[in-house]
Amino acid sequence: MNTPPDLSQLSPDQLRHLAATLMSQVEQQEQALEQSQKALRHSEQRNQQLTYELALLKRHKFGQRSEQLDALQISLLEEVVDADIAAIEAELEALVTPATPPATRKKPKRAPLPPELPRTEIRHEPESEHCPCGCQLRRIGEEVSEKLDYTPGVFSVERHVRGKWVCAQCETLIQAPMPAQIIDKGIATAGLLAQVLIAKYGDHLPLYRQEQIFARAGVPIPRSTLAEWVGICGVRLQPLIDALRDMLLTEPVLHADETPVPMLAPGKKKTHRAYLWAYATTPYADLKAVIYDFTDGRGGQHARDFLGDWRGKLICDDYSGYKQSFANGVTEIGCMAHARRKFVDLHVAGKSQIAEQAIEHIGQLYQVEREAKALTAEERQRLRDTRARPIADTLHRWMLAHREKVPNGSATAKALDYSLKRWAALTRYLDDGGLPIDNNRVENLIRPWALGRTNWLFAGSLRSGQRAANIMSLIQSAKLNGHEPYAYLKNVLERLPTHKASQIHELLPHNWQHNA
């Protein structure tokens, strides 16, 4: 143990030296303490980030993924779970010994089968109308149960009989010409071509599966022939796509989004990431349309090439590829759903009270939108001014106040910063009754690609991806206008060969009439 020096025995110079030494030691200890505190704060923030990321990963793997999966994907997942439960219950029932009384289960109420379906009656009666004792049996009633049957699609043949007429005087031969077809001298009618296209791009059935289905129905059609039909139809439908794109770019407000699609690199056995872009009109627009654009990358130049001289209001996420368009005169409209999603993830990860309060405030904005959905643009604007704007102002002040209380780099700070840095774009919808609050419309329209893209790709080429984008544009635009896609596409393929270029707009989904 070191004994402290006797200060009374030290000279003035020694005392000054000792004081300087002690001051230096204190300064070093303060610096070490500051560094320790800084390291502790960094460790706490890093721990929070890792906890947040771990919770998200667990949620993606085990939890309900409503923020990640669309309704179709969730439905497929539920089908697997339901099938497993049914299988386990069947195995448990098989393991029950005869001595064990069966468990009473409530019989599920089954929805009746549609009455318009044709019915074939199959009667099951006793082999004999006499009882084993020899007496005559008397029928007192019956029990009816119905089972749903299915017969594969039935092909039919159109016999085009072209009469040959000759003049007895001059012996001139007269014969009516064949009607113009999408595929000249091909065997497929517009109805069969529409079926192939809808099955491939609407029902996500690749051509090899359609080949198998047709073969089971008794008409084997080689996959190469089906591919030829698809390719030719894509070319024939291009003028319709061009006209629809021109109409879309007359709208003052558009949605935009993009999703990756694997594309097979020519001459190689590996894929690279291509992108599908979607541009759609708003729910409040008179024109209901969506155009998909397939590109070999995600660069912002692709968006600028599609938009061209368009200078309207673009509703999109915060992807940097749109920034140059904003610098060129396009007005950015933010997506409140993206802002909300940041707080949803934060709340799921750690039950954050700040996130819960933010979700509550944003929910109030969405409640106003639900009430304003059926209103005109002017009425919607007035409702937003009186109801939504005060909520947004309160939310903004609340975010600024809480941002000062949370450390930089934390998950809470990142969620707040996402909204605060984009606040002007997020709240521009408050100034225009024709603008929606979020970009959900185009996100919903781009989701069918997530389910079906493995059937079209590996895209093989940019052309095949663009063809898929074109046909999907017609299918989804037909749905937006309330048309059954097969009926629409069949009618278009019938009329397109004889339609004049100046009348092509009559075939667009928003102008098409079912009885045309």
XYZ file of C-alpha atoms in Angstrom:
516
model
C 0.000 0.000 0.000
C 1.392 3.384 -1.081
C 1.558 5.942 1.722
C 0.648 9.510 0.728
C 3.606 11.935 0.817
C 3.977 14.381 3.675
C 3.065 17.618 1.955
C 4.658 19.687 4.746
C 8.046 18.287 3.807
C 7.767 19.206 0.096
C 9.295 22.270 -1.432
C 7.172 24.732 -3.480
C 8.551 23.288 -6.753
C 7.696 19.750 -5.630
C 4.178 20.844 -4.667
C 3.667 22.461 -8.085
C 4.901 19.295 -9.797
C 2.596 17.116 -7.701
C -0.413 19.341 -8.467
C 0.331 19.221 -12.192
C 0.643 15.416 -12.026
C -2.664 15.058 -10.179
C -4.436 17.409 -12.622
C -3.101 15.407 -15.551
C -4.325 12.167 -13.968
C -7.779 13.661 -13.357
C -7.954 14.868 -16.967
C -6.975 11.405 -18.240
C -9.591 9.778 -16.037
C -12.262 12.193 -17.313
C -11.322 11.392 -20.902
C -11.422 7.668 -20.164
C -14.817 8.083 -18.491
C -16.155 10.033 -21.485
C -14.911 7.371 -23.868
C -16.494 4.659 -21.723
C -19.817 6.496 -21.708
C -19.642 6.986 -25.476
C -18.881 3.282 -25.975
C -21.773 2.402 -23.655
C -24.172 4.603 -25.620
C -22.950 3.055 -28.881
C -23.401 -0.420 -27.424
C -26.929 0.408 -26.277
C -27.878 1.795 -29.708
C -26.305 -1.176 -31.479
C -28.092 -3.546 -29.120
C -31.377 -1.798 -29.892
C -30.742 -2.055 -33.635
C -29.841 -5.762 -33.426
C -32.868 -6.473 -31.210
C -35.052 -4.669 -33.720
C -33.596 -6.572 -36.683
C -33.857 -9.885 -34.831
C -37.514 -9.227 -34.024
C -38.191 -8.414 -37.671
C -36.513 -11.627 -38.825
C -38.545 -13.665 -36.333
C -41.671 -11.920 -37.485
C -40.917 -12.677 -41.150
C -40.246 -16.320 -40.325
C -42.859 -17.125 -37.702
C -45.334 -14.272 -37.463
C -48.310 -13.064 -39.454
C -46.704 -11.348 -42.435
C -49.503 -9.007 -43.435
C -47.027 -6.153 -43.905
C -44.890 -8.303 -46.249
C -47.202 -10.731 -48.039
C -50.123 -9.912 -50.253
C -53.538 -11.556 -49.912
C -52.781 -14.213 -52.554
C -49.544 -15.311 -50.886
C -51.164 -15.384 -47.444
C -53.989 -17.476 -48.915
C -51.505 -20.017 -50.313
C -49.788 -20.236 -46.913
C -53.133 -20.754 -45.162
C -54.038 -23.557 -47.604
C -50.908 -25.490 -46.598
C -51.615 -25.015 -42.882
C -55.258 -26.052 -43.282
C -54.238 -29.161 -45.246
C -51.738 -30.173 -42.540
C -54.327 -29.708 -39.783
C -56.850 -31.823 -41.683
C -54.253 -34.563 -42.243
C -53.278 -34.656 -38.549
C -56.925 -34.812 -37.478
C -57.508 -37.725 -39.881
C -54.496 -39.601 -38.490
C -55.676 -38.999 -34.907
C -59.119 -40.340 -35.782
C -57.510 -43.434 -37.295
C -55.546 -44.023 -34.073
C -58.670 -43.969 -31.868
C -59.446 -47.488 -30.601
C -62.984 -48.858 -31.133
C -63.582 -48.816 -27.363
C -63.030 -45.080 -27.249
C -66.297 -43.182 -27.721
C -66.106 -40.851 -30.716
C -65.866 -37.161 -29.917
C -68.967 -35.151 -30.718
C -68.162 -32.681 -33.426
C -70.442 -30.051 -34.781
C -71.200 -30.750 -38.423
C -70.001 -27.794 -40.541
C -72.650 -25.988 -42.499
C -71.822 -26.371 -46.186
C -72.838 -23.735 -48.708
C -75.229 -25.169 -51.328
C -73.821 -25.740 -54.785
C -74.950 -23.229 -57.437
C -78.399 -24.197 -58.743
C -77.539 -23.268 -62.340
C -74.965 -26.060 -62.632
C -76.174 -29.041 -64.709
C -76.983 -32.081 -62.592
C -76.766 -35.783 -63.390
C -78.900 -37.930 -61.093
C -77.331 -41.174 -59.909
C -79.756 -43.410 -57.980
C -78.668 -45.887 -55.345
C -81.445 -48.398 -54.458
C -81.412 -51.807 -52.721
C -80.728 -54.775 -54.959
C -84.048 -56.270 -53.890
C -87.334 -54.757 -52.831
C -87.898 -57.632 -50.394
C -86.683 -57.830 -46.822
C -84.504 -60.827 -45.860
C -87.555 -62.039 -43.927
C -89.484 -62.197 -47.173
C -91.799 -59.139 -46.745
C -92.228 -56.430 -49.408
C -90.266 -53.181 -48.725
C -92.029 -49.811 -49.057
C -90.215 -46.595 -50.000
C -90.831 -43.848 -47.434
C -88.453 -41.106 -48.545
C -84.924 -40.371 -49.626
C -81.708 -38.671 -48.546
C -79.914 -36.450 -51.020
C -76.260 -35.421 -50.963
C -74.497 -33.477 -53.702
C -70.888 -33.746 -54.871
C -69.125 -31.297 -57.132
C -67.686 -32.848 -60.316
C -65.464 -31.321 -62.978
C -64.960 -32.106 -66.670
C -61.885 -30.652 -68.439
C -62.426 -27.935 -71.014
C -64.151 -29.081 -74.169
C -62.810 -28.065 -77.604
C -65.029 -27.354 -80.573
C -64.333 -26.815 -84.269
C -65.484 -23.964 -86.474
C -66.098 -25.325 -90.002
C -65.697 -22.376 -92.354
C -67.444 -23.498 -95.534
C -66.668 -21.202 -98.431
C -68.959 -21.839 -101.376
C -67.606 -21.667 -104.877
C -69.894 -19.923 -107.346
C -69.358 -19.767 -111.062
C -71.102 -17.813 -113.782
C -72.503 -20.079 -116.493
C -72.143 -17.340 -119.074
C -68.516 -16.190 -118.484
C -67.379 -18.983 -116.211
C -66.088 -16.493 -113.591
C -65.392 -18.110 -110.224
C -66.623 -16.159 -107.174
C -65.743 -17.104 -103.610
C -66.140 -15.134 -100.359
C -62.820 -14.340 -98.636
C -61.927 -15.701 -95.219
C -62.443 -13.203 -92.361
C -59.201 -11.547 -91.208
C -57.564 -13.296 -88.236
C -54.913 -12.323 -85.697
C -52.779 -15.222 -86.952
C -53.241 -15.535 -90.686
C -53.902 -19.138 -91.771
C -53.528 -20.311 -88.162
C -55.806 -22.911 -86.615
C -56.491 -20.954 -83.405
C -59.570 -18.767 -83.038
C -59.543 -15.530 -81.046
C -61.207 -17.450 -78.202
C -58.426 -20.047 -78.002
C -55.706 -17.375 -78.210
C -57.383 -15.376 -75.457
C -57.551 -18.520 -73.311
C -53.814 -19.186 -73.742
C -52.919 -15.573 -72.882
C -55.241 -15.358 -69.872
C -54.058 -18.721 -68.546
C -50.392 -17.690 -68.874
C -50.535 -14.097 -67.659
C -53.742 -14.022 -65.641
C -53.891 -17.477 -64.060
C -50.087 -17.966 -63.958
C -50.085 -21.256 -65.880
C -46.841 -21.702 -67.864
C -47.150 -23.087 -71.362
C -45.899 -26.561 -70.477
C -48.785 -26.957 -68.051
C -51.270 -25.699 -70.638
C -49.835 -28.231 -73.074
C -50.585 -30.987 -70.558
C -54.119 -29.682 -69.911
C -54.937 -29.539 -73.633
C -53.546 -33.042 -74.124
C -55.798 -34.387 -71.358
C -58.737 -32.750 -73.131
C -57.867 -34.716 -76.264
C -56.179 -31.984 -78.348
C -52.363 -32.103 -78.062
C -50.895 -28.717 -79.000
C -47.069 -28.548 -78.943
C -45.573 -26.044 -76.557
C -43.620 -24.516 -79.435
C -46.913 -23.762 -81.205
C -48.340 -22.147 -78.069
C -45.187 -20.040 -77.757
C -45.558 -18.890 -81.345
C -49.143 -17.841 -80.700
C -48.121 -15.869 -77.620
C -45.320 -14.115 -79.487
C -47.513 -13.141 -82.440
C -50.325 -11.904 -80.203
C -47.830 -9.746 -78.312
C -46.844 -8.029 -81.534
C -50.438 -7.589 -82.716
C -51.480 -6.046 -79.382
C -48.623 -3.504 -79.306
C -50.625 -0.665 -80.965
C -53.254 -1.037 -78.250
C -50.594 -0.756 -75.550
C -49.115 2.345 -77.192
C -52.538 3.998 -77.300
C -53.202 3.109 -73.644
C -49.828 4.545 -72.611
C -50.566 7.789 -74.455
C -53.900 8.054 -72.647
C -52.250 7.350 -69.287
C -49.741 10.167 -69.763
C -52.539 12.714 -70.211
C -53.470 12.248 -66.534
C -52.261 14.948 -64.112
C -51.596 12.433 -61.306
C -49.983 8.979 -61.529
C -48.851 6.225 -59.185
C -45.459 4.569 -59.734
C -43.705 1.546 -58.256
C -41.181 -1.087 -59.299
C -40.334 -4.700 -58.422
C -37.366 -6.938 -59.304
C -37.766 -9.783 -61.803
C -35.020 -12.338 -62.585
C -34.020 -12.359 -66.260
C -31.828 -14.951 -67.914
C -28.733 -13.344 -69.400
C -28.391 -14.270 -73.105
C -25.845 -17.041 -73.660
C -25.365 -17.621 -69.926
C -26.831 -20.035 -67.419
C -27.443 -17.458 -64.729
C -29.877 -14.630 -64.210
C -29.503 -10.980 -63.435
C -32.010 -8.647 -61.868
C -34.381 -6.895 -64.250
C -37.224 -4.650 -63.104
C -40.892 -4.246 -63.756
C -42.263 -0.723 -63.349
C -45.954 -0.002 -62.883
C -47.675 3.317 -63.650
C -51.350 3.669 -62.770
C -54.069 6.273 -62.503
C -55.447 7.183 -59.080
C -58.659 5.752 -57.588
C -60.281 9.179 -58.116
C -59.451 9.483 -61.843
C -62.049 8.914 -64.564
C -59.495 6.891 -66.540
C -58.842 3.503 -64.932
C -55.641 2.060 -66.327
C -52.252 0.616 -65.472
C -49.217 0.215 -67.712
C -46.331 -2.125 -66.857
C -42.879 -1.382 -68.249
C -40.215 -4.110 -68.239
C -36.587 -2.914 -68.175
C -33.184 -4.512 -67.718
C -32.359 -2.394 -64.646
C -33.622 -0.049 -61.937
C -31.916 3.167 -63.013
C -33.960 6.324 -62.835
C -33.445 6.838 -66.570
C -36.022 4.109 -67.202
C -38.673 6.094 -65.348
C -37.680 9.270 -67.203
C -37.849 7.460 -70.554
C -41.359 6.238 -69.819
C -42.677 9.568 -68.503
C -41.033 11.601 -71.269
C -42.356 15.177 -71.197
C -44.978 14.395 -68.550
C -44.804 16.918 -65.690
C -47.621 15.949 -63.349
C -47.772 14.745 -59.755
C -46.124 11.368 -59.118
C -47.086 9.268 -56.083
C -44.187 6.989 -55.201
C -41.894 5.724 -52.462
C -38.563 7.308 -51.599
C -36.561 5.504 -54.284
C -33.757 7.769 -55.485
C -34.386 6.897 -59.136
C -37.303 9.349 -59.207
C -35.281 12.278 -57.834
C -34.076 13.509 -61.224
C -37.672 13.553 -62.478
C -38.559 15.791 -59.525
C -35.692 18.092 -60.450
C -37.078 18.219 -64.010
C -40.501 19.456 -62.938
C -42.427 16.403 -61.734
C -44.045 16.985 -58.320
C -43.315 14.387 -55.651
C -46.249 13.010 -53.654
C -45.231 10.840 -50.689
C -46.820 7.623 -49.470
C -48.247 7.721 -45.946
C -48.467 3.908 -45.902
C -44.665 3.702 -46.151
C -44.308 6.118 -43.224
C -46.796 4.099 -41.186
C -44.974 0.858 -42.030
C -41.802 2.138 -40.352
C -43.684 2.617 -37.092
C -45.505 -0.712 -37.452
C -42.160 -2.521 -37.722
C -40.831 -0.556 -34.752
C -43.876 -1.385 -32.630
C -43.817 -5.086 -33.528
C -40.115 -5.283 -32.694
C -40.238 -3.682 -29.262
C -43.769 -2.525 -28.383
C -42.537 1.047 -28.672
C -44.962 3.555 -27.153
C -43.737 6.238 -29.553
C -44.510 3.957 -32.491
C -47.936 3.147 -31.031
C -48.789 6.829 -30.715
C -47.574 7.555 -34.259
C -49.715 4.706 -35.627
C -52.707 6.115 -33.759
C -52.209 9.595 -35.270
C -51.761 8.199 -38.797
C -54.831 6.028 -38.269
C -56.862 9.186 -37.664
C -55.715 10.508 -41.050
C -56.851 7.272 -42.702
C -60.199 7.492 -40.941
C -60.768 10.857 -42.620
C -59.880 9.269 -45.977
C -62.398 6.480 -45.459
C -65.102 9.074 -44.886
C -63.940 11.078 -47.916
C -63.744 8.143 -50.326
C -67.150 8.630 -51.932
C -66.974 12.447 -52.045
C -66.085 14.687 -54.959
C -62.613 16.215 -55.125
C -63.940 19.567 -53.848
C -65.849 17.965 -50.970
C -62.849 15.801 -50.127
C -60.615 18.861 -50.051
C -62.933 20.693 -47.665
C -63.111 17.676 -45.355
C -59.325 17.385 -45.332
C -58.942 21.086 -44.508
C -61.273 20.876 -41.532
C -60.413 17.383 -40.239
C -57.139 15.997 -41.611
C -54.911 19.093 -41.657
C -55.161 19.737 -37.863
C -54.313 16.062 -37.241
C -51.296 16.269 -39.562
C -50.054 19.477 -37.913
C -50.366 17.902 -34.463
C -48.535 14.783 -35.677
C -45.714 16.886 -37.137
C -45.189 18.828 -33.903
C -45.308 15.604 -31.923
C -42.658 13.992 -34.156
C -40.334 17.006 -33.864
C -40.653 17.012 -30.085
C -39.896 13.308 -29.721
C -37.058 13.398 -32.231
C -35.114 15.673 -29.867
C -35.437 13.086 -27.104
C -34.144 10.002 -28.909
C -30.470 9.351 -29.776
C -29.238 9.444 -33.348
C -28.963 6.076 -35.038
C -31.648 4.388 -32.963
C -34.528 2.558 -34.616
C -36.953 5.148 -33.229
C -34.886 7.982 -34.676
C -34.830 6.309 -38.094
C -38.599 5.850 -38.100
C -39.142 9.489 -37.140
C -36.537 10.755 -39.615
C -38.209 8.880 -42.494
C -41.377 10.920 -42.017
C -39.799 14.223 -40.991
C -37.437 14.363 -43.979
C -40.354 13.679 -46.362
C -43.018 15.646 -44.549
C -43.671 18.097 -47.391
C -44.195 15.255 -49.885
C -46.237 13.185 -47.402
C -48.722 15.991 -46.769
C -49.132 17.383 -50.302
C -52.282 15.308 -50.645
C -53.888 17.716 -48.156
C -53.705 20.483 -50.778
C -55.442 18.569 -53.583
C -58.683 16.625 -53.262
C -57.738 14.581 -56.328
C -54.688 13.052 -54.634
C -54.758 9.830 -52.577
C -53.017 9.536 -49.219
C -50.721 6.671 -50.231
C -49.319 4.546 -53.051
C -51.228 1.379 -52.141
C -53.165 1.303 -55.407
C -50.136 0.619 -57.590
C -48.609 -1.715 -55.002
C -51.741 -3.851 -55.243
C -51.552 -3.748 -59.043
C -47.941 -4.899 -59.063
C -48.546 -7.856 -56.741
C -49.795 -10.293 -59.420
C -46.243 -10.276 -60.784
C -44.906 -11.572 -57.475
C -47.116 -14.637 -57.857
C -46.672 -15.294 -61.559
C -43.216 -14.074 -62.524
C -41.617 -17.515 -62.114
C -43.921 -18.735 -64.876
C -42.710 -16.184 -67.425
C -39.085 -16.091 -66.511
C -36.398 -16.682 -66.520
C -37.435 -13.951 -68.917
C -34.933 -15.143 -71.470
C -34.848 -11.747 -73.117
C -35.955 -8.186 -72.683
C -38.528 -8.764 -75.402
C -40.302 -11.586 -73.569
C -40.450 -9.487 -70.418
C -41.892 -6.538 -72.315
C -44.457 -8.804 -73.966
C -45.537 -10.069 -70.550
C -45.774 -6.470 -69.331
C -47.942 -5.486 -72.297
C -50.438 -8.326 -71.946
C -50.604 -7.904 -68.171
C -51.336 -4.205 -68.749
C -54.427 -5.112 -70.784
C -55.571 -7.794 -68.323
C -55.260 -5.604 -65.235
C -56.723 -2.520 -66.959
C -59.714 -4.631 -68.028
C -60.214 -5.667 -64.398
C -59.985 -2.045 -63.233
C -62.845 -1.206 -65.602
C -65.001 -4.085 -64.381
C -64.506 -6.322 -67.434
C -63.978 -10.061 -67.372
C -60.445 -10.330 -68.856
C -61.147 -13.322 -71.107
C -64.251 -11.736 -72.668
C -62.371 -8.471 -73.208
C -59.271 -10.030 -74.738
C -61.276 -12.398 -76.962
C -63.332 -9.514 -78.355
C -60.234 -7.381 -78.918
C -58.456 -10.202 -80.766
C -61.532 -10.668 -82.969
C -61.868 -6.999 -83.869
C -58.236 -5.903 -84.006
C -57.419 -7.361 -87.484
C -60.118 -5.263 -89.184
C -59.860 -2.183 -86.979
C -58.456 1.019 -88.428
C -55.546 2.673 -86.621
C -57.624 5.825 -86.102
C -60.264 3.754 -84.259
C -57.887 1.870 -81.975
C -59.108 3.864 -78.938
C -62.460 2.094 -79.187
C -60.729 -1.104 -78.072
C -59.100 0.380 -74.952
C -60.464 -1.093 -71.698
C -62.129 2.134 -70.520
C -63.950 2.534 -73.881
C -64.753 -1.113 -74.557
C -68.358 -2.262 -74.477
C -69.083 -5.931 -73.828
C -71.751 -6.081 -76.535
C -69.555 -4.357 -79.111
